[in-house]
Coordinates of C-alpha atoms in Angstrom, one line a residue:
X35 CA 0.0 0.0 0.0
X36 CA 0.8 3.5 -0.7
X37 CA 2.1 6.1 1.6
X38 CA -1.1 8.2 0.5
X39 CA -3.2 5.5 1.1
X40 CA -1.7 4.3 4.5
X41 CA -1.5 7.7 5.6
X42 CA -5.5 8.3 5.1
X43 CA -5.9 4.7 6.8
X44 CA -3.9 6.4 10.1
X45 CA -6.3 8.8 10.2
X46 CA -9.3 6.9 10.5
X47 CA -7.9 4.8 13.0
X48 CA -7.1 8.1 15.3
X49 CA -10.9 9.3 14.4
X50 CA -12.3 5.5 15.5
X51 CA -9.8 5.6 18.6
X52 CA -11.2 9.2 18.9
X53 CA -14.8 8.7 19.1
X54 CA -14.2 5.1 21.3
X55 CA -12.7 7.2 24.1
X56 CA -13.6 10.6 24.2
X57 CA -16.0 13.0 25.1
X58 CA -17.8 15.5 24.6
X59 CA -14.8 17.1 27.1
X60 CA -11.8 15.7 25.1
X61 CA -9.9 12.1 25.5
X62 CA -10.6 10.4 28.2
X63 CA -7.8 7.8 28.1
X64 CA -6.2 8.1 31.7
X65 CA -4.0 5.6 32.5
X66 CA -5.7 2.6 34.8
X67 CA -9.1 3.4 34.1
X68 CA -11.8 1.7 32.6
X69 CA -11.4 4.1 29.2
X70 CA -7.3 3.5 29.4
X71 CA -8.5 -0.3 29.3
X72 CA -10.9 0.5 26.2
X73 CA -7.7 1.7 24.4
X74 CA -5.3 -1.3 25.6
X75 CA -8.3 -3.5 24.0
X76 CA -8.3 -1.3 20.7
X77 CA -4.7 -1.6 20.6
X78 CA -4.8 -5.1 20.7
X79 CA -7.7 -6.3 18.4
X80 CA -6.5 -4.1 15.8
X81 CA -3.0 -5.6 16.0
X82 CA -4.3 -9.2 16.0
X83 CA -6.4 -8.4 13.1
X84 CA -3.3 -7.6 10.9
X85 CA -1.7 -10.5 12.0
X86 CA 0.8 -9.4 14.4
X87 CA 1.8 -10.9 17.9
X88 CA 0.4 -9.0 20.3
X89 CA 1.3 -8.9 24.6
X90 CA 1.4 -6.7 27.3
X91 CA 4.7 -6.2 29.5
X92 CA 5.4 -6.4 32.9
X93 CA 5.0 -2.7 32.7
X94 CA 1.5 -2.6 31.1
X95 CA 2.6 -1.5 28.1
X96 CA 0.8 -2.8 24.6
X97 CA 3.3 -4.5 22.2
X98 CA 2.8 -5.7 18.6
X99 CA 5.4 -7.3 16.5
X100 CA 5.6 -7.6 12.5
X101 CA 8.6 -9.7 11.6
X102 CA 11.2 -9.0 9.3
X103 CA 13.4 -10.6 8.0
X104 CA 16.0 -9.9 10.4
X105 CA 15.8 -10.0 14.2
X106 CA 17.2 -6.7 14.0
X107 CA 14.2 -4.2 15.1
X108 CA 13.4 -1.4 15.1
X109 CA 10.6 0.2 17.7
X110 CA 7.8 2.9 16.7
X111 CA 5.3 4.1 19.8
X112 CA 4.3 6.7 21.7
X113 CA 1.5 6.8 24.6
X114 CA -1.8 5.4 24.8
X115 CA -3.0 7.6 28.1
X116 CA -4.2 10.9 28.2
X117 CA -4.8 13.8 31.1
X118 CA -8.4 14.4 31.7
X119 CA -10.0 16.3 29.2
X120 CA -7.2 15.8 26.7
X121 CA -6.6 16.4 22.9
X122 CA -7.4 13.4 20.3
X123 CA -3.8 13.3 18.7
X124 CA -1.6 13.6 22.1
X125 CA 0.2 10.0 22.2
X126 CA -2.1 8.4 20.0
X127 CA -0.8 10.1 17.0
X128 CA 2.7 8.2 17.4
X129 CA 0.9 4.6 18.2
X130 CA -1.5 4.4 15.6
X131 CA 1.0 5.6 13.0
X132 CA 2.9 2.8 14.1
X133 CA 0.1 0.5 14.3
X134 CA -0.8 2.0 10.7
X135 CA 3.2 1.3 9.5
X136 CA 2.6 -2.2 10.5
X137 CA -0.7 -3.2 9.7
X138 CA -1.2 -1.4 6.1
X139 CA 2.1 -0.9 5.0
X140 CA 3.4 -4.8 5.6
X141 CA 0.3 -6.4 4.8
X142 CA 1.7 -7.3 1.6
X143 CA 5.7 -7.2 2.7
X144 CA 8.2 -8.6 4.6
X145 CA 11.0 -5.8 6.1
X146 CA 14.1 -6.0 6.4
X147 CA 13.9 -5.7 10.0
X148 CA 11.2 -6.6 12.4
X149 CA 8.8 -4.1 13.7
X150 CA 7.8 -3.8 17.4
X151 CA 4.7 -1.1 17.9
X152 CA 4.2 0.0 21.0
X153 CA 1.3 2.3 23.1
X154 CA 3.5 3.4 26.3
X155 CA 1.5 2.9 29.7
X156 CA 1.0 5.9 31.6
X157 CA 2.9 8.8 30.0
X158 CA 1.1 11.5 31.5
X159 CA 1.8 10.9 35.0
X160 CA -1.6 11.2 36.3
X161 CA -2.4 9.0 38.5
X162 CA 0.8 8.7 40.5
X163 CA 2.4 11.7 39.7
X164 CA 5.7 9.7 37.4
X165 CA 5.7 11.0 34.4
X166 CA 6.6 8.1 31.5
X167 CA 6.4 5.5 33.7
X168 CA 5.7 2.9 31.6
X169 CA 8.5 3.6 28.8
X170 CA 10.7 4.6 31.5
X171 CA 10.6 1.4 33.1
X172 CA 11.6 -0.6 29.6
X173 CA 14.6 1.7 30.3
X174 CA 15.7 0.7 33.4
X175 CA 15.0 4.0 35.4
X176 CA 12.0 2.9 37.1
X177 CA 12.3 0.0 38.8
X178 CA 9.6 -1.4 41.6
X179 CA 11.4 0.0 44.6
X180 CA 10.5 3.7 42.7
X181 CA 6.8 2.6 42.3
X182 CA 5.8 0.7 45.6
X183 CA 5.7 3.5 47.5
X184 CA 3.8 5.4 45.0
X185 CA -0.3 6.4 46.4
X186 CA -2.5 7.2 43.5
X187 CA -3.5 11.2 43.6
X188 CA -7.0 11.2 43.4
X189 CA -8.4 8.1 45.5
X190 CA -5.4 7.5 47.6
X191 CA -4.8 3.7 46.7
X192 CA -1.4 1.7 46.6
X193 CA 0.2 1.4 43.3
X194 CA 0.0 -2.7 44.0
X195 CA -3.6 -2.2 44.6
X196 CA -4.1 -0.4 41.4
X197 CA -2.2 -2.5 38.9
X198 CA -3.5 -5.2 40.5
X199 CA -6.7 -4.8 39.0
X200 CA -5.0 -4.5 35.6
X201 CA -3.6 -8.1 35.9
X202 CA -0.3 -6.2 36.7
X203 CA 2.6 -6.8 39.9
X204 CA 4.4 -3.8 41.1
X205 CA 7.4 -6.1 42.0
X206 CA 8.0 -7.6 38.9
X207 CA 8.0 -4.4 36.8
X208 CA 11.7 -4.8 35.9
X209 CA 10.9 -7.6 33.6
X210 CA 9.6 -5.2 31.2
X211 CA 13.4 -4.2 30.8
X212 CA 14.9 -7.5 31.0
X213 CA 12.5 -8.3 28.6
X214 CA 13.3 -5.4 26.2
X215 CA 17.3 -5.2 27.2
X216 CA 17.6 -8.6 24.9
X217 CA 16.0 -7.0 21.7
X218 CA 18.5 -6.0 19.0
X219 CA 17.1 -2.6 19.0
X220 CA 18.3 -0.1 16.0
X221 CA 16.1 2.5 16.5
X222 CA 13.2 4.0 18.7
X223 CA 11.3 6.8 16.2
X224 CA 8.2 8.6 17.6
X225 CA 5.5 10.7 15.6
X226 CA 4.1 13.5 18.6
X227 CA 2.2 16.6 17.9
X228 CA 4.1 19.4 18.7
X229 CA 2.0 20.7 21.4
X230 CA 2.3 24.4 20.6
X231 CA 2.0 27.3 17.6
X232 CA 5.6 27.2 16.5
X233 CA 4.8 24.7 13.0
X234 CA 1.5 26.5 12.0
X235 CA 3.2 30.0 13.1
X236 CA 6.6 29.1 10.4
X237 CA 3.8 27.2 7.8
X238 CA 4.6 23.9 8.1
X239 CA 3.3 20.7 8.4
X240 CA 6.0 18.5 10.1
X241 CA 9.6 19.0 11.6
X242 CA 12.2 16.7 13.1
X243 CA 13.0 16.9 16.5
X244 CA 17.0 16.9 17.1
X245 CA 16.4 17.2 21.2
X246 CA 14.4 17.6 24.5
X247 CA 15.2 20.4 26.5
X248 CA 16.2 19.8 29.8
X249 CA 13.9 20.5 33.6
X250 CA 14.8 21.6 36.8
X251 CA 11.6 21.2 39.2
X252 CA 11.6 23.0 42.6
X253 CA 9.6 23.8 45.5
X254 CA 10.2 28.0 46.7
X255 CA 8.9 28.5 50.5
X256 CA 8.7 31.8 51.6
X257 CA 8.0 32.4 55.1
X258 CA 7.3 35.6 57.1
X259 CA 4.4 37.0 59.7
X260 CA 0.9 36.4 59.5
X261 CA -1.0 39.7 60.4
X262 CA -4.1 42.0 60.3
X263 CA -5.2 43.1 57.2
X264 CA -5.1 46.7 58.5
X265 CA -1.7 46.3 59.6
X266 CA 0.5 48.8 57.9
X267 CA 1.2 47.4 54.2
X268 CA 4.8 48.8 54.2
X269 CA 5.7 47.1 57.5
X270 CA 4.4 43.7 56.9
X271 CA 6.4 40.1 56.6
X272 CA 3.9 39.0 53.8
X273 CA 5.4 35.8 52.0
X274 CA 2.9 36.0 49.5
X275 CA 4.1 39.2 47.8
X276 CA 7.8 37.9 47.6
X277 CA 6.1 34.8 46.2
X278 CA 4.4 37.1 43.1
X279 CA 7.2 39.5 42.9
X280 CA 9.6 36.3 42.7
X281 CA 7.0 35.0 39.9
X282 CA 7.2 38.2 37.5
X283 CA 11.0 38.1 37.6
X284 CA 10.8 34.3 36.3
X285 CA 8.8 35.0 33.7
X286 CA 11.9 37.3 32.8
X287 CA 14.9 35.4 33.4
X288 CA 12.9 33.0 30.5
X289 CA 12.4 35.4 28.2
X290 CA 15.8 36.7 28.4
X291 CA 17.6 33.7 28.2
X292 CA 15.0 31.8 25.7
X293 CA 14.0 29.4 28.2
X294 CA 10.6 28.2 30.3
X295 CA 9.8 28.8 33.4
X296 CA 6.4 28.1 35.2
X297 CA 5.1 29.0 37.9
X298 CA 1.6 26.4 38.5
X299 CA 1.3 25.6 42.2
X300 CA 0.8 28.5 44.7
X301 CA 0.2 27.4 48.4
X302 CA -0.6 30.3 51.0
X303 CA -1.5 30.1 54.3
X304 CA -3.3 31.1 56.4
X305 CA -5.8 31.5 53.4
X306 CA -7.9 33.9 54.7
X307 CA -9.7 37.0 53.6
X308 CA -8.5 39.2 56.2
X309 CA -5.2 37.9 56.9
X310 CA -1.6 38.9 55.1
X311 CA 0.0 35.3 54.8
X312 CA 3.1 34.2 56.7
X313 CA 3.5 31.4 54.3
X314 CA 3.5 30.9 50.5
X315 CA 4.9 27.9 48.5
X316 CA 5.1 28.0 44.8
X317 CA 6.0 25.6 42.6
X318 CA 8.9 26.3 39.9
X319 CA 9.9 24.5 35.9
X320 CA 12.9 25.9 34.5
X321 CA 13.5 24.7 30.9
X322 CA 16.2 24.8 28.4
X323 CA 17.8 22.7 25.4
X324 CA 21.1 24.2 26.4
X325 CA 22.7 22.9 29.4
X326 CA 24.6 26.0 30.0
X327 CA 21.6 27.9 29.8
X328 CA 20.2 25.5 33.1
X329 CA 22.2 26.4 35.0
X330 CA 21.8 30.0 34.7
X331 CA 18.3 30.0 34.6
X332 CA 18.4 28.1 38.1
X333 CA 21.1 30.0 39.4
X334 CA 19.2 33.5 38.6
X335 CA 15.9 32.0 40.0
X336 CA 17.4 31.2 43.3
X337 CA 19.0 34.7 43.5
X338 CA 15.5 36.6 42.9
X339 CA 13.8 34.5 45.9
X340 CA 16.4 35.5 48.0
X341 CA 16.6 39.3 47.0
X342 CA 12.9 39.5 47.3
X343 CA 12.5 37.5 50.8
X344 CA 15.9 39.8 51.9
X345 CA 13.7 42.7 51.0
X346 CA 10.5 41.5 52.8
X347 CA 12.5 40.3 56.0
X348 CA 11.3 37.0 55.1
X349 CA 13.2 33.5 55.0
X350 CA 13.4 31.4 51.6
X351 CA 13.6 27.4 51.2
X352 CA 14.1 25.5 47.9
X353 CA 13.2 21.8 47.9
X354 CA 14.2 20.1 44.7
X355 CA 11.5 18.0 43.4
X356 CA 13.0 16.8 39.9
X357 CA 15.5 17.1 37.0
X358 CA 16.5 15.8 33.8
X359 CA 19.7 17.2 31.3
X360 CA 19.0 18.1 28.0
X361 CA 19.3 15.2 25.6
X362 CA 20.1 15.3 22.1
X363 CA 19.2 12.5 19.6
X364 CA 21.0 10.1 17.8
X365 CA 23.0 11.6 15.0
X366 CA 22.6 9.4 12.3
X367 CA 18.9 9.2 12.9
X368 CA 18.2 12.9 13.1
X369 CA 19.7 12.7 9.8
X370 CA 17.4 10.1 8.4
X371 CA 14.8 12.2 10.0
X372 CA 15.8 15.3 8.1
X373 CA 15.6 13.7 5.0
X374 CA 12.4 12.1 5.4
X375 CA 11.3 15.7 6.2
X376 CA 12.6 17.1 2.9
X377 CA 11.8 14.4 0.8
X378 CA 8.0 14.6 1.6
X379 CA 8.0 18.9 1.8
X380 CA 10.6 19.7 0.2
X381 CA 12.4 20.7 2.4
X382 CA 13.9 20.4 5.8
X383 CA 12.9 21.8 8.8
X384 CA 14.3 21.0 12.8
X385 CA 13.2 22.1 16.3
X386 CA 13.8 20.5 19.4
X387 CA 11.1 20.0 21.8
X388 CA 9.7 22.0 25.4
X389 CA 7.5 19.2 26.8
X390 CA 9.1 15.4 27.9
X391 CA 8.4 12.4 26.2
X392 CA 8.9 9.0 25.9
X393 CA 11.9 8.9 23.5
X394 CA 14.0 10.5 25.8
X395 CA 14.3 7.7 28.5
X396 CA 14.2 5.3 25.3
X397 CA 17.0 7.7 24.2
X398 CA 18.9 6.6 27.1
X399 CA 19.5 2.8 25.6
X400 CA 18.8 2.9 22.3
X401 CA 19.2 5.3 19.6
X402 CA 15.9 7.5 18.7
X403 CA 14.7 10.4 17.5
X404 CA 11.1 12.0 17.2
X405 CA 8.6 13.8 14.7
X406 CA 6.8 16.7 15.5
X407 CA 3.2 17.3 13.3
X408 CA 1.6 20.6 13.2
X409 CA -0.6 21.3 15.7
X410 CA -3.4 24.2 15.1
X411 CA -4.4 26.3 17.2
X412 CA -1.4 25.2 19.0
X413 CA -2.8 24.1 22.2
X414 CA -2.5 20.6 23.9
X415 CA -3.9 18.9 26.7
X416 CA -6.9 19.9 25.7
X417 CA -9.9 18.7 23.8
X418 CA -9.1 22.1 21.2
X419 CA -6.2 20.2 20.2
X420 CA -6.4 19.9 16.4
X421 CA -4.1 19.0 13.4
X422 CA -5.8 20.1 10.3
X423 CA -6.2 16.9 8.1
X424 CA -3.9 18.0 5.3
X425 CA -1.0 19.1 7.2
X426 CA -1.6 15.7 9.6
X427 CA -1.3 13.4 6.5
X428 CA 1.7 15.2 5.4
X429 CA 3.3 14.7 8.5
X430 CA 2.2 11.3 8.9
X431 CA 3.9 10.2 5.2
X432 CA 7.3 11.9 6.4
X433 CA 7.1 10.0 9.2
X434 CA 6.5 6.8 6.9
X435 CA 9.7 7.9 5.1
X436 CA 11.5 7.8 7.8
X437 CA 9.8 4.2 9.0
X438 CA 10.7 2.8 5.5
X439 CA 14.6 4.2 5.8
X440 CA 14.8 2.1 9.3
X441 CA 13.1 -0.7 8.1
X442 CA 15.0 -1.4 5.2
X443 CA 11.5 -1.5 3.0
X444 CA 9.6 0.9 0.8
X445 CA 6.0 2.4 0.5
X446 CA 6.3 4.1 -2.5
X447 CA 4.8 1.4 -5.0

C-alpha cells in the first residue's frame, strides 16, 4: 500500500480511537481506568487483526510485532493515556501511526527488520504523579522500589492495589526491561504533535525533532508573619508578595535567556480573607535545550527569591522536586529524520522539543529520534487540540519515510 493510502488509513484509525474514548470534554484515556482499558483493547484487536503478535509487558505497556526478515528491530510508539479532558492526537498520533506502519504498510511485505509497535503505559503521570512510567521502566530508570511507594493522587490507593486490577505486579515491573534489554534494537522513532503554535506559526506541516530540552523542578517557600489586614502594608512580613514578585522576575529570566519557566502551584497560608499570609509555597519548571543555559536560569531564580525575601524580611527554602539534562538524539537518525522531512515537503525543517516524552528515556539505551506534526491552534492537553487533516497526512507520510529508511522497506509502490 501507498504512503497516500496508509496515511489516510492512520487517520481513521485516530478518528475510530477518537470517538471510542472521548468526550464530549476531550480524550478520556487516563492511565488505569476503565477508558485506558478500552484503548489497551483497541490496541490489541487491531494488531491481531493484521496478523501481528500482540502482549502486554510487565509494565502494562501494549506491544505488537511484525517480523522482518532480520531480528534486527526497530521500535515505533508513543503513549496510549491521556490527562483528563485531553486532545485526540496527544500519544495516539505516534501509536496508531505505528500501528498504521505495521498493519497497512506490511500487509503485503516482509522488512528487512522486524517491527515492534508500542502504546507506552501511563505517559502523562496522572495518576501517581511519574511521568513516562511505563516507557521509563523498559529503560531501566524505574524500577519497583521507585513505584511501591507510590499512592494514586485522586483516590489514595497503593500502586500494587491499582495495577492489580490490571492483571499487573508492582514487584516484577523490571521484567519489562529485561525483557526489552535482549532485543536487537536499532532504533526508537516517535511521531508527537508538537504541542504548541511554532509549525503552523513558520507554515509547516511537520519538523524533526533533534532534542528535549532539559527540567529543573523545585519547590520556593517563603516564610514571614501572618498579620491583620489593617496592619500597615509597608511594615508587613507578607510571603505572598515575595512569592508574586519572585513570579514576574521568572517569567523574565525566560524570556531573556529563551528558556521556560512556570510558575503552577501557589500554596498560601493562612488563606484567609483578612489575613496577610506568613507562608507561601510556589512551585517552579525551569527549561532549556542548552545545558549552559540550566544552569543560569536556576542560578538567577534562586538569586531573585532571596533578593525578594531579603527585601521582605522574610526566609526562603528551595526543595528540589526533579531534573533531567537536556538530551540530544541520535546523529545518524536525526539525519534520516531530516531527509524524510525534505523528501516529503521539500524541504527540511528541525526544532527540538519543550515538553518530555517517551523517546527520551528510550534515548537513554537505544538510539531514537522524534517527529513533531503541526498542531493548530497550538494548544494541547486539551480537547481544542487539532491538526488540520492536510498538514496531519503530510506529516504522517514523512514519518513513513522515515519508517521505510529504518526498516529497510519501501512504501512508495
Amino acid at each position: 500500500m501507498k504512503r497516500e493510502q496508509i496515511s489516510k488509513n492512520i487517520v481513521a484509525d485516530l478518528k475510530e480511537l477518537a470517538a471510542l474514548t472521548s468526550d464530549a470534554d476531550g480524550a478520556q484515556r487516563v492511565a488505569w481506568t476503565p477508558t485506558f482499558k478500552k484503548a489497551t483493547e483497541w490496541f490489541t484487536q487491531k494488531m491481531q487483526a493484521a496478523g501481528a503478535d500482540v502482549w502486554t509487558d510487565a509494565a502494562g505497556n501494549s506491544w505488537a510485532k511484525f517480523a522482518g526478515e532480520s531480528k534486527e528491530c526497530i521500535v515505533i510508539g508513543s503513549h496510549l493515556d491521556s490527562v483528563p479532558d485531553g486532545g485526540w492526537l496527544d500519544g495516539a498520533l505516534g501509536v496508531v501511526a505505528g500501528m498504521g506502519i505495521g498493519a497497512y504498510g506490511l500487509a503485503d511485505k516482509k522488512p528487512a527488520k522486524t517491527l515492534y509497535v508500542v502504546g507506552w503505559a501511563d505517559e502523562e503521570g496522572v495518576a501517581f504523579g511519574k511521568s513516562c512510567l511505563g516507557s521509563s521502566a523498559v529503560s531501566g530508570i524505574v524500577t519497583s522500589k521507585d513505584v511501591l511507594p507510590l499512592i494514586h493522587q485522586e483516590n489514595g490507593r497503593s500502586f500494587s492495589d491499582v495495577w492489580q486490577e490490571y492483571g499487573l505486579d508492582a514487584n516484577r515491573i523490571g521484567e519489562a526491561h529485561t525483557a526489552f534489554a535482549k532485543l536487537p534494537v536499532k532504533a526508537y522513532l516517535e511521531l508527537h504533535i508538537e504541542q504548541a503554535p511554532l509549525l503552523a506559526l513558520a507554515k509547516k506541516s511537520v519538523a524533526c525533532v533533534y532534542g528535549v530540552c532539559g527540567c529543573n523542578r523545585q519547590y520556593i517557600t517563603f516564610r514571614g508573619q501572618q498579620g491583620h489586614c489593617g496592619s500597615p502594608v509597608a511594615l508587613r512580613q507578607d510571603a505572598f508578595i515575595a512569592a508574586a514578585q519572585t513570579t514576574l522576575d521568572l517569567r523574565e529570566i525566560a524570556l531573556k535567556y529563551d528558556s521556560y519557566c512556570t510558575v503552577g502551584n501557589i500554596e498560601v497560608k493562612p488563606d484567609l480573607t483578612t489575613i496577610s499570609p506568613g507562608y507561601c509555597r510556589i512551585s517552579l519548571d525551569q527549561r532549556s535545550i542548552k545545558p549552559e543555559t540550566m544552569q543560569t536560569i536556576v542560578a538567577e531564580a534562586k538569586a531573585a527569591a532571596q533578593k525578594h525575601a531579603q527585601d521582605g524580611r522574610l526566609t526562603v527554602e528551595f526543595e528540589p522536586i526533579w531534573q533531567a539534562a537536556p538530551i540530544l538524539f541520535d546523529a545518524q537518525l536525526v539525519e534520516d529524520c531530516n531527509a524524510a522531512v525534505e523528501e516529503e515537503t521539500g524541504a527540511r525543517h528541525s526544532m527540538y522539543s519543550a515538553p518530555l516524552h517517551d523517546a527520551v528515556p528510550l534515548n537513554a539505551v537505544v538510539p531514537s529520534v522524534m517527529m513533531f506534526a503541526q498542531s493548530d491552534p497550538g494548544i494541547s492537553h486539551c480537547k481544542e487540540e487539532n491538526t488540520p487533516q492536510p498538514q496531519l497526512e503530510e506529516a504522517i507520510r514523512a514519518f513513513i519515510r522515515l519508517a521505510e529508511k529504518e526498516l529497510g522497506t519501501s512504501f512508495a509502490e
